[in-house]
XYZ file of C-alpha atoms in Angstrom:
561
model
C -0.606 41.738 17.831
C -0.607 42.086 14.099
C -0.013 38.242 14.014
C -3.069 37.552 16.358
C -5.427 39.797 14.368
C -3.941 38.522 11.183
C -4.750 34.838 12.554
C -8.191 35.761 13.733
C -9.168 37.122 10.207
C -7.605 34.134 8.289
C -9.447 31.755 10.424
C -13.034 33.650 9.956
C -12.472 33.991 6.064
C -11.473 30.038 5.860
C -14.537 29.578 7.825
C -16.685 31.367 5.297
C -14.966 29.705 2.645
C -15.700 26.220 4.066
C -19.219 26.893 5.028
C -19.807 28.086 1.465
C -18.609 24.973 0.174
C -20.631 22.605 2.633
C -23.644 24.858 1.681
C -23.078 23.811 -2.046
C -22.402 20.469 -1.223
C -25.429 20.047 1.215
C -27.827 21.261 -1.687
C -26.612 18.439 -3.877
C -26.575 16.027 -1.015
C -29.648 13.844 -1.075
C -28.771 10.493 -0.453
C -26.663 8.278 2.005
C -24.412 7.519 -0.842
C -23.813 11.335 -1.515
C -23.016 11.813 2.174
C -20.651 9.000 2.771
C -18.948 8.683 -0.704
C -19.636 12.234 -2.602
C -21.877 10.450 -5.287
C -19.049 8.132 -6.486
C -18.387 11.301 -8.874
C -14.896 12.631 -7.666
C -12.443 13.469 -10.686
C -8.877 13.228 -10.842
C -7.452 16.131 -9.156
C -10.227 16.159 -6.485
C -9.614 12.878 -5.507
C -6.039 13.259 -5.519
C -6.431 16.506 -3.524
C -8.790 14.910 -0.785
C -6.346 11.678 -0.506
C -3.340 14.240 0.014
C -5.095 16.346 2.637
C -6.766 13.489 4.460
C -3.162 12.206 5.135
C -1.120 15.111 5.673
C -3.046 16.387 8.624
C -1.838 18.503 11.483
C 0.625 15.644 12.164
C 2.287 16.393 8.862
C 2.039 20.178 9.137
C 3.589 20.481 12.219
C 4.289 17.325 14.021
C 6.077 15.680 11.359
C 8.988 18.262 11.087
C 9.108 17.895 14.782
C 9.651 14.421 14.458
C 12.381 14.643 11.993
C 14.133 17.241 14.224
C 14.256 14.706 17.067
C 15.080 11.545 15.462
C 16.550 12.624 12.031
C 16.498 11.243 8.511
C 15.458 7.708 9.675
C 12.144 9.081 10.834
C 11.323 9.695 7.082
C 10.568 6.023 6.955
C 6.772 6.944 7.292
C 6.829 9.107 4.179
C 8.955 6.485 2.165
C 6.138 3.997 3.101
C 3.558 6.408 1.849
C 5.399 6.589 -1.615
C 3.906 2.910 -1.996
C 0.581 4.120 -1.857
C 0.863 5.064 -5.696
C 0.971 1.416 -6.358
C -2.154 0.664 -4.260
C -4.098 2.774 -6.780
C -4.450 0.457 -9.605
C -4.362 -2.598 -7.368
C -6.158 -2.235 -4.264
C -8.287 1.208 -4.475
C -9.323 0.119 -8.178
C -10.444 -3.184 -7.213
C -12.315 -1.691 -4.398
C -13.837 0.746 -6.907
C -15.186 -2.057 -9.250
C -16.917 -3.808 -6.206
C -18.159 -0.824 -4.419
C -19.857 0.726 -7.969
C -21.276 -2.969 -8.592
C -22.442 -3.679 -5.172
C -23.108 -0.064 -3.876
C -20.497 -0.255 -0.842
C -20.506 2.867 1.241
C -17.898 1.864 4.079
C -15.668 -0.647 4.665
C -17.934 -3.105 6.564
C -19.754 -3.356 3.430
C -16.822 -4.870 1.672
C -15.804 -7.117 4.592
C -19.577 -8.456 5.235
C -19.742 -9.430 1.531
C -16.473 -11.205 1.435
C -16.704 -12.821 4.590
C -20.245 -13.002 5.392
C -19.598 -12.342 9.222
C -21.535 -9.770 11.068
C -19.095 -10.542 13.671
C -15.999 -9.577 11.460
C -17.730 -6.307 10.411
C -18.709 -5.391 14.038
C -15.091 -6.076 15.340
C -13.908 -3.915 12.192
C -15.926 -1.391 13.014
C -15.086 -1.193 16.616
C -11.235 -1.162 15.770
C -11.698 1.786 13.468
C -13.969 3.837 15.958
C -11.365 3.044 18.854
C -8.468 4.490 16.740
C -10.323 7.020 14.835
C -11.158 8.888 17.911
C -7.770 9.620 19.465
C -6.801 10.335 15.982
C -9.231 13.186 15.711
C -8.225 14.508 19.017
C -4.691 14.673 17.900
C -5.508 16.790 15.003
C -7.612 19.247 17.076
C -4.648 19.232 19.545
C -2.088 19.802 17.062
C -3.999 22.758 15.476
C -4.647 24.431 18.661
C -1.005 24.108 19.835
C 0.302 25.534 16.824
C -1.980 28.569 16.932
C -1.239 29.273 20.564
C 2.483 28.997 19.935
C 2.073 31.339 17.094
C -0.210 33.702 18.431
C 2.461 33.752 22.059
C -0.957 32.765 23.998
C -2.951 35.451 23.043
C -5.535 33.118 21.740
C -6.238 30.325 23.948
C -5.983 26.581 23.455
C -9.780 25.909 24.106
C -11.020 28.758 22.280
C -9.237 27.362 19.180
C -10.523 23.761 19.976
C -14.142 25.471 20.391
C -14.011 27.266 17.208
C -12.215 23.966 15.183
C -15.197 21.942 16.629
C -17.700 23.868 15.524
C -16.100 24.013 12.023
C -15.673 20.578 11.709
C -19.079 19.555 12.967
C -20.990 22.208 10.572
C -18.823 21.409 7.807
C -19.697 17.905 7.711
C -23.270 18.109 9.045
C -24.327 19.776 5.914
C -22.418 18.406 3.195
C -20.806 15.053 4.178
C -17.981 14.060 1.946
C -19.029 16.212 -0.690
C -18.219 18.937 1.179
C -14.724 17.743 2.505
C -13.830 16.636 -1.229
C -14.765 20.327 -2.149
C -12.360 21.852 0.494
C -9.767 19.582 0.312
C -9.401 20.062 -3.382
C -8.374 23.725 -2.732
C -6.943 23.744 0.609
C -4.418 20.699 -0.713
C -2.472 22.299 -3.209
C -2.568 25.832 -1.344
C -1.207 23.879 1.496
C 1.706 22.436 -0.379
C 2.191 25.924 -1.519
C 2.597 27.525 2.009
C 4.927 24.388 2.918
C 7.391 25.161 0.253
C 7.388 28.974 0.901
C 7.695 28.505 4.269
C 10.805 26.009 3.892
C 12.406 28.431 1.560
C 11.930 31.560 3.857
C 13.071 29.375 6.802
C 16.203 28.086 5.049
C 17.240 31.442 3.707
C 16.402 33.328 7.250
C 18.171 30.768 9.527
C 21.063 28.850 7.922
C 21.130 30.789 4.783
C 21.650 27.889 2.363
C 21.509 23.892 2.546
C 25.339 23.426 2.421
C 25.851 26.026 5.559
C 22.866 24.145 7.421
C 24.458 20.754 6.877
C 27.848 22.122 7.842
C 26.275 23.315 11.180
C 24.495 20.283 12.032
C 27.345 18.030 11.459
C 29.283 19.876 14.277
C 26.234 20.194 16.608
C 23.748 16.958 15.686
C 25.384 14.955 13.190
C 23.263 11.665 14.293
C 19.946 13.508 12.432
C 21.767 13.188 9.505
C 22.617 9.655 9.791
C 20.377 6.550 10.242
C 20.418 5.979 14.175
C 18.176 4.438 16.800
C 15.257 2.410 15.968
C 15.735 3.430 12.472
C 18.987 1.838 11.697
C 17.475 -1.535 12.034
C 15.191 -2.941 9.383
C 12.400 -3.697 11.812
C 12.535 -0.463 13.313
C 12.628 1.448 9.643
C 9.859 -1.010 8.555
C 7.410 -0.595 11.505
C 7.445 2.743 10.841
C 7.062 2.641 7.142
C 4.102 0.457 7.514
C 2.327 2.416 10.513
C 2.967 5.742 9.000
C 2.754 4.906 5.234
C 1.907 1.523 4.015
C -1.134 0.997 6.189
C -2.860 4.221 4.926
C -4.738 2.144 2.437
C -6.497 0.398 5.434
C -7.128 3.780 7.376
C -10.970 3.936 6.995
C -11.579 7.580 5.592
C -9.078 6.515 3.001
C -10.475 3.154 2.539
C -13.742 4.689 1.442
C -11.960 6.839 -1.119
C -11.780 3.948 -3.199
C -15.240 4.084 -3.581
C -15.346 7.881 -4.800
C -13.616 7.884 -8.061
C -15.545 8.978 -11.200
C -13.879 6.899 -13.626
C -10.297 4.697 -14.381
C -8.435 8.050 -15.045
C -8.672 8.983 -11.063
C -6.605 5.797 -10.489
C -4.090 6.582 -13.088
C -3.343 10.272 -11.728
C -2.874 8.932 -8.327
C -0.487 6.176 -9.168
C 1.847 8.560 -10.909
C 1.458 11.885 -8.775
C 1.207 10.471 -5.253
C 4.768 9.563 -4.797
C 5.935 12.707 -5.946
C 3.835 14.930 -4.147
C 4.467 13.162 -0.984
C 8.168 13.453 -1.782
C 7.461 17.453 -1.905
C 5.547 17.829 0.772
C 7.327 15.544 3.160
C 10.573 16.680 1.796
C 9.741 20.347 3.017
C 8.881 19.314 6.406
C 12.213 17.449 6.628
C 13.950 20.367 5.519
C 12.262 22.709 7.961
C 12.567 20.008 10.903
C 16.297 19.444 10.545
C 17.904 21.794 8.397
C 16.188 24.839 9.701
C 15.257 23.618 13.184
C 18.449 22.508 14.426
C 20.441 25.338 13.402
C 17.619 27.578 15.117
C 17.235 25.340 18.191
C 19.836 22.707 18.436
C 18.635 21.120 21.575
C 15.068 21.360 22.028
C 13.737 18.125 24.104
C 10.385 16.791 25.073
C 6.954 18.452 24.026
C 8.717 21.506 23.481
C 10.277 19.959 20.337
C 6.436 19.436 19.092
C 6.415 23.321 18.521
C 9.801 23.942 16.638
C 8.007 24.815 13.315
C 5.511 27.462 14.693
C 8.592 28.833 17.036
C 10.681 29.498 13.899
C 7.804 30.749 12.233
C 7.164 33.283 14.814
C 11.026 34.046 15.184
C 12.671 33.910 12.061
C 9.814 34.868 9.419
C 7.771 37.551 8.310
C 4.233 37.939 10.213
C 2.355 37.219 7.077
C 4.311 33.650 6.905
C 3.250 32.773 10.184
C -0.160 33.724 9.590
C -0.040 31.483 6.334
C 1.561 28.551 8.322
C -1.343 28.761 10.610
C -3.870 28.869 7.749
C -1.997 25.413 6.503
C -2.103 23.305 9.762
C -5.865 24.531 10.072
C -6.903 23.488 6.846
C -4.997 20.500 6.890
C -5.900 19.487 10.551
C -9.568 20.243 9.899
C -9.462 17.985 6.472
C -8.445 14.862 8.471
C -10.699 15.543 11.506
C -13.887 16.141 9.223
C -12.834 12.969 6.762
C -12.571 10.762 9.680
C -15.574 12.196 11.453
C -17.730 11.342 8.404
C -16.760 7.779 7.778
C -16.794 7.347 11.736
C -20.381 8.292 11.587
C -21.052 6.110 8.810
C -19.380 2.921 10.429
C -21.832 3.556 13.480
C -24.896 4.046 11.466
C -24.401 1.759 8.719
C -22.404 -1.100 9.931
C -22.939 -1.021 13.624
C -26.299 0.084 14.063
C -28.025 -1.075 10.908
C -27.815 -0.633 7.221
C -29.534 2.839 6.984
C -27.602 3.706 4.010
C -29.868 1.393 2.011
C -32.858 3.553 2.690
C -31.032 5.899 0.125
C -32.463 8.927 1.688
C -32.820 11.656 4.367
C -33.668 9.592 7.316
C -30.160 7.752 6.752
C -28.249 10.968 6.606
C -29.878 12.431 9.554
C -28.992 9.387 11.704
C -25.266 9.618 10.501
C -25.384 13.401 11.711
C -26.589 12.443 15.059
C -23.660 10.222 15.344
C -21.187 12.836 14.352
C -22.348 15.095 17.447
C -21.802 12.049 19.869
C -18.323 11.301 18.184
C -17.340 14.747 18.405
C -17.867 14.863 22.015
C -16.283 11.896 22.857
C -13.184 13.480 20.676
C -13.370 16.714 23.208
C -12.856 14.192 26.123
C -9.885 12.723 24.528
C -8.239 16.310 23.812
C -8.621 16.927 27.709
C -5.944 14.853 28.156
C -3.574 16.090 25.415
C -0.743 13.687 24.314
C 2.693 15.673 24.531
C 4.130 13.600 21.671
C 1.903 14.332 18.756
C 2.971 12.354 15.762
C 4.245 9.289 18.147
C 0.731 9.139 19.762
C -1.205 9.022 16.548
C 1.275 6.632 14.829
C 2.178 4.302 17.919
C -1.299 3.500 18.666
C -3.686 4.599 15.789
C -1.612 3.346 12.763
C -0.662 -0.092 14.308
C -4.658 -0.545 14.813
C -5.869 0.462 11.106
C -3.031 -1.882 9.600
C -4.662 -4.842 11.137
C -7.475 -4.151 8.449
C -4.775 -4.982 5.910
C -4.900 -8.715 5.897
C -8.339 -9.429 5.403
C -8.536 -6.485 3.123
C -6.071 -7.432 0.510
C -6.336 -11.267 1.113
C -10.038 -11.029 0.389
C -9.438 -9.546 -3.035
C -6.517 -11.608 -3.988
C -6.792 -14.844 -2.438
C -9.906 -17.434 -3.284
C -9.001 -19.605 -0.346
C -9.540 -16.640 2.235
C -12.308 -17.695 4.938
C -14.436 -15.938 7.765
C -12.483 -17.781 10.139
C -9.057 -16.884 9.073
C -10.230 -13.177 8.737
C -11.937 -13.248 12.303
C -8.807 -15.017 13.911
C -6.304 -12.989 12.162
C -7.879 -9.645 13.075
C -9.088 -10.342 16.355
C -5.440 -11.598 17.238
C -3.365 -8.940 15.629
C -5.533 -6.197 17.420
C -4.801 -8.038 20.767
C -1.139 -8.400 19.798
C -0.956 -4.565 19.060
C -2.528 -3.813 22.505
C -0.438 -6.212 24.635
C 2.805 -5.622 23.094
C 2.374 -1.534 23.155
C 0.764 -1.178 26.842
C 1.496 -4.262 28.847
C 4.865 -6.023 27.768
C 6.782 -6.581 24.465
C 8.832 -9.563 24.984
C 11.637 -8.519 22.061
C 11.663 -4.507 22.354
C 13.326 -4.448 19.000
C 10.219 -5.524 17.270
C 7.516 -2.808 17.373
C 3.844 -3.626 18.428
C 2.569 -3.067 14.370
C 5.080 -5.931 13.652
C 3.669 -8.084 16.207
C 0.242 -7.545 15.230
C 0.830 -7.777 11.536
C 2.748 -11.112 11.877
C 0.408 -12.845 14.245
C -2.550 -11.800 12.251
C -1.115 -12.767 8.794
C 0.129 -16.181 10.158
C -3.476 -16.835 11.633
C -5.316 -15.425 8.485
C -3.430 -17.946 6.133
C -3.210 -21.114 8.639
C -6.783 -21.048 9.624
C -7.904 -20.187 6.144
C -6.565 -23.067 4.787
C -7.974 -25.295 7.456
C -11.696 -24.306 6.801
C -13.868 -23.544 4.060
C -14.187 -20.444 2.019
C -17.645 -18.657 1.342
C -18.626 -19.941 -2.065
C -21.128 -17.302 -2.827
C -18.555 -14.453 -1.968
C -15.987 -16.293 -4.070
C -18.243 -16.389 -7.006
C -19.378 -12.614 -6.625
C -16.128 -11.068 -5.743
C -13.007 -13.397 -6.668
C -13.924 -15.198 -9.749
C -15.128 -11.886 -11.612
C -11.981 -9.889 -10.554
C -9.395 -12.964 -11.868
C -11.894 -13.023 -15.149
C -11.565 -9.129 -15.360
C -7.817 -8.873 -14.874
C -6.879 -12.150 -17.045
C -6.109 -10.337 -20.107
C -4.131 -7.984 -18.481
C -1.726 -10.591 -16.596
C 0.839 -10.076 -19.252
C 4.518 -10.412 -19.098
C 4.968 -6.874 -18.749
C 2.968 -6.917 -15.592
C 5.268 -9.513 -13.937
C 8.141 -7.341 -15.059
C 6.477 -4.270 -13.005
C 5.765 -6.661 -10.091
C 9.486 -7.458 -9.850
C 10.406 -3.815 -10.290
C 8.208 -2.774 -7.440
C 9.964 -5.494 -5.332
C 13.447 -4.368 -6.244
C 12.395 -0.723 -5.235
C 10.864 -1.902 -1.999
C 14.229 -3.559 -1.119
C 15.964 -0.230 -2.097
C 14.026 1.684 0.121
C 12.641 -0.372 3.012
C 15.490 -2.905 3.744
C 18.656 -1.110 2.362
C 17.799 2.389 3.853
C 18.287 1.794 7.507
C 22.193 0.728 6.403
C 22.821 3.395 4.220
C 26.353 5.127 4.890
C 26.343 8.655 6.287
C 28.049 10.362 3.253
C 26.931 13.632 2.637
C 26.275 14.284 -1.248
C 26.730 17.611 -2.960
C 27.642 19.194 0.362
C 24.151 18.821 2.244
C 22.279 15.717 1.071
C 22.856 12.491 3.109
C 23.180 9.520 1.196
C 19.896 8.007 2.730
C 17.976 11.000 1.748
C 19.148 10.578 -1.762
C 18.066 7.130 -1.698
C 14.535 8.218 -0.666
C 14.342 10.794 -3.506
C 15.669 8.033 -6.340
C 12.742 6.006 -4.828
C 9.956 8.329 -5.179
C 10.737 9.011 -8.658
C 11.125 5.393 -9.395
C 7.735 4.623 -8.333
C 6.263 7.558 -10.284
C 7.489 6.075 -13.562
C 6.511 2.494 -12.498
C 3.287 4.026 -11.328
C 2.667 5.009 -14.839
C 2.823 1.856 -16.927
C 1.746 -0.239 -13.644
C -1.705 1.732 -14.181
C -1.612 1.156 -17.893
C -1.309 -2.382 -17.552
C -4.144 -2.494 -14.823
C -6.817 -0.154 -15.713
C -6.667 -0.620 -19.272
C -6.628 -3.423 -22.359
C -3.573 -3.891 -24.333
C -5.082 -1.747 -26.947
C -5.929 0.818 -24.614
C -9.745 0.429 -24.348
C -11.730 -0.335 -21.171
C -14.098 -2.889 -20.228
C -17.103 -3.252 -18.226
C -16.876 -5.252 -14.636
């Protein structure tokens, strides 16, 4: 009963906090730009916090540890792929920021229609985003509700949690949009990491006692979870998860628009250095919880029961206050991702699919977006009714590969002058269809995951068709040529060396990881896990120097785009 009362009080207090934030943000939200991209005035710590919280959803807080519990250290491939997001900060996000600031982008569609001059492509990408966003939000709601039901031993019902979370999400974003989301994310992100670290320490001490004891126990009962096994023992399997849950993050629409939000260049420098380390720390905690504590406490959970291994341990092996804190963490993480995606989804519907309301730059555009939010949330609740059993697998198996189909047209449009409208349309459409076909109908080579089929076909058609068709001259003159000129003085020998180092780290983390030996180092750390740790640190160091090269001139000065 103490835990149930504590959870209720915690959720109420968190609600008071987010509504206070959204009220303050709402008073400062006078335009669609404020609502959709937080006024392009988000600082380093705030953007880092909202990036982390928008990625580290309920899937991460409860689901990722459960996935590691089931599939072992190979499942960490998703986090490994996300290590590279730090490199995206100065290479992709910075370029989108420069363009967004100059041409007033507020949605993914703004960039795509400017670069390719195709309404069909903009609507195609909008449909892909909406189709993937709705189930992803539903998974956040489901994950939070399942965690609270388990922690309170059913005293708080599933649909009661869903109702409360729905009210919180809708009211939070209706008032303040992304200004409100960023405000809560900054606080909740770092508090959430603190809760994850505290939970890990408590569970390890309470269950196995220490990591060495845990490793000895696991080697006797479930040695496979400390090895690269199953699909993650192959390059294609490891790469597929690394892209789906990590490398494709930049194409997730709610992350895409965060490229537009930055206040200045310093934001990307902070992101480039800090993100790989924060990803390692947070997901390293989930790994220790799921494998080193979970496999000792419950050696043989299967199916949907394994999805709730983390709250089960918190309930049975930790002080009641920790179980309450864990609920706050998963509630905050799930709420953050859901409201971030709800804001961008409503913006896509209003701005990209219905009409360019944001150009009105006034209250009318915001009102239409707010109506879209209510409709979207109703669709989310319909999907929640069919609660998927495997929390993380559902999201990464369906939504991640769908979002990833934006990558060739997005990255190619920034760097390749020969990229054309026909190439982008044919590649994106064929890639999305390939994902759906191989995921739901028939996969001719099961060893190749749907996301690889989609991206492979997408990229091939994008290149071949672009080479056979004529690029949009206006877009090249307004986007590619200015970007090339802007970075020309920064394309030094040092830049080329850094690119080579990034490729080498990619080989180390993605190509070689599936084949790492089962050797246990220091009495508890598998060689594969040690490789992950080294790779994250390497990318943070490379990110520091890469940001210096991409964001500033040789003398450390800045220049206008």
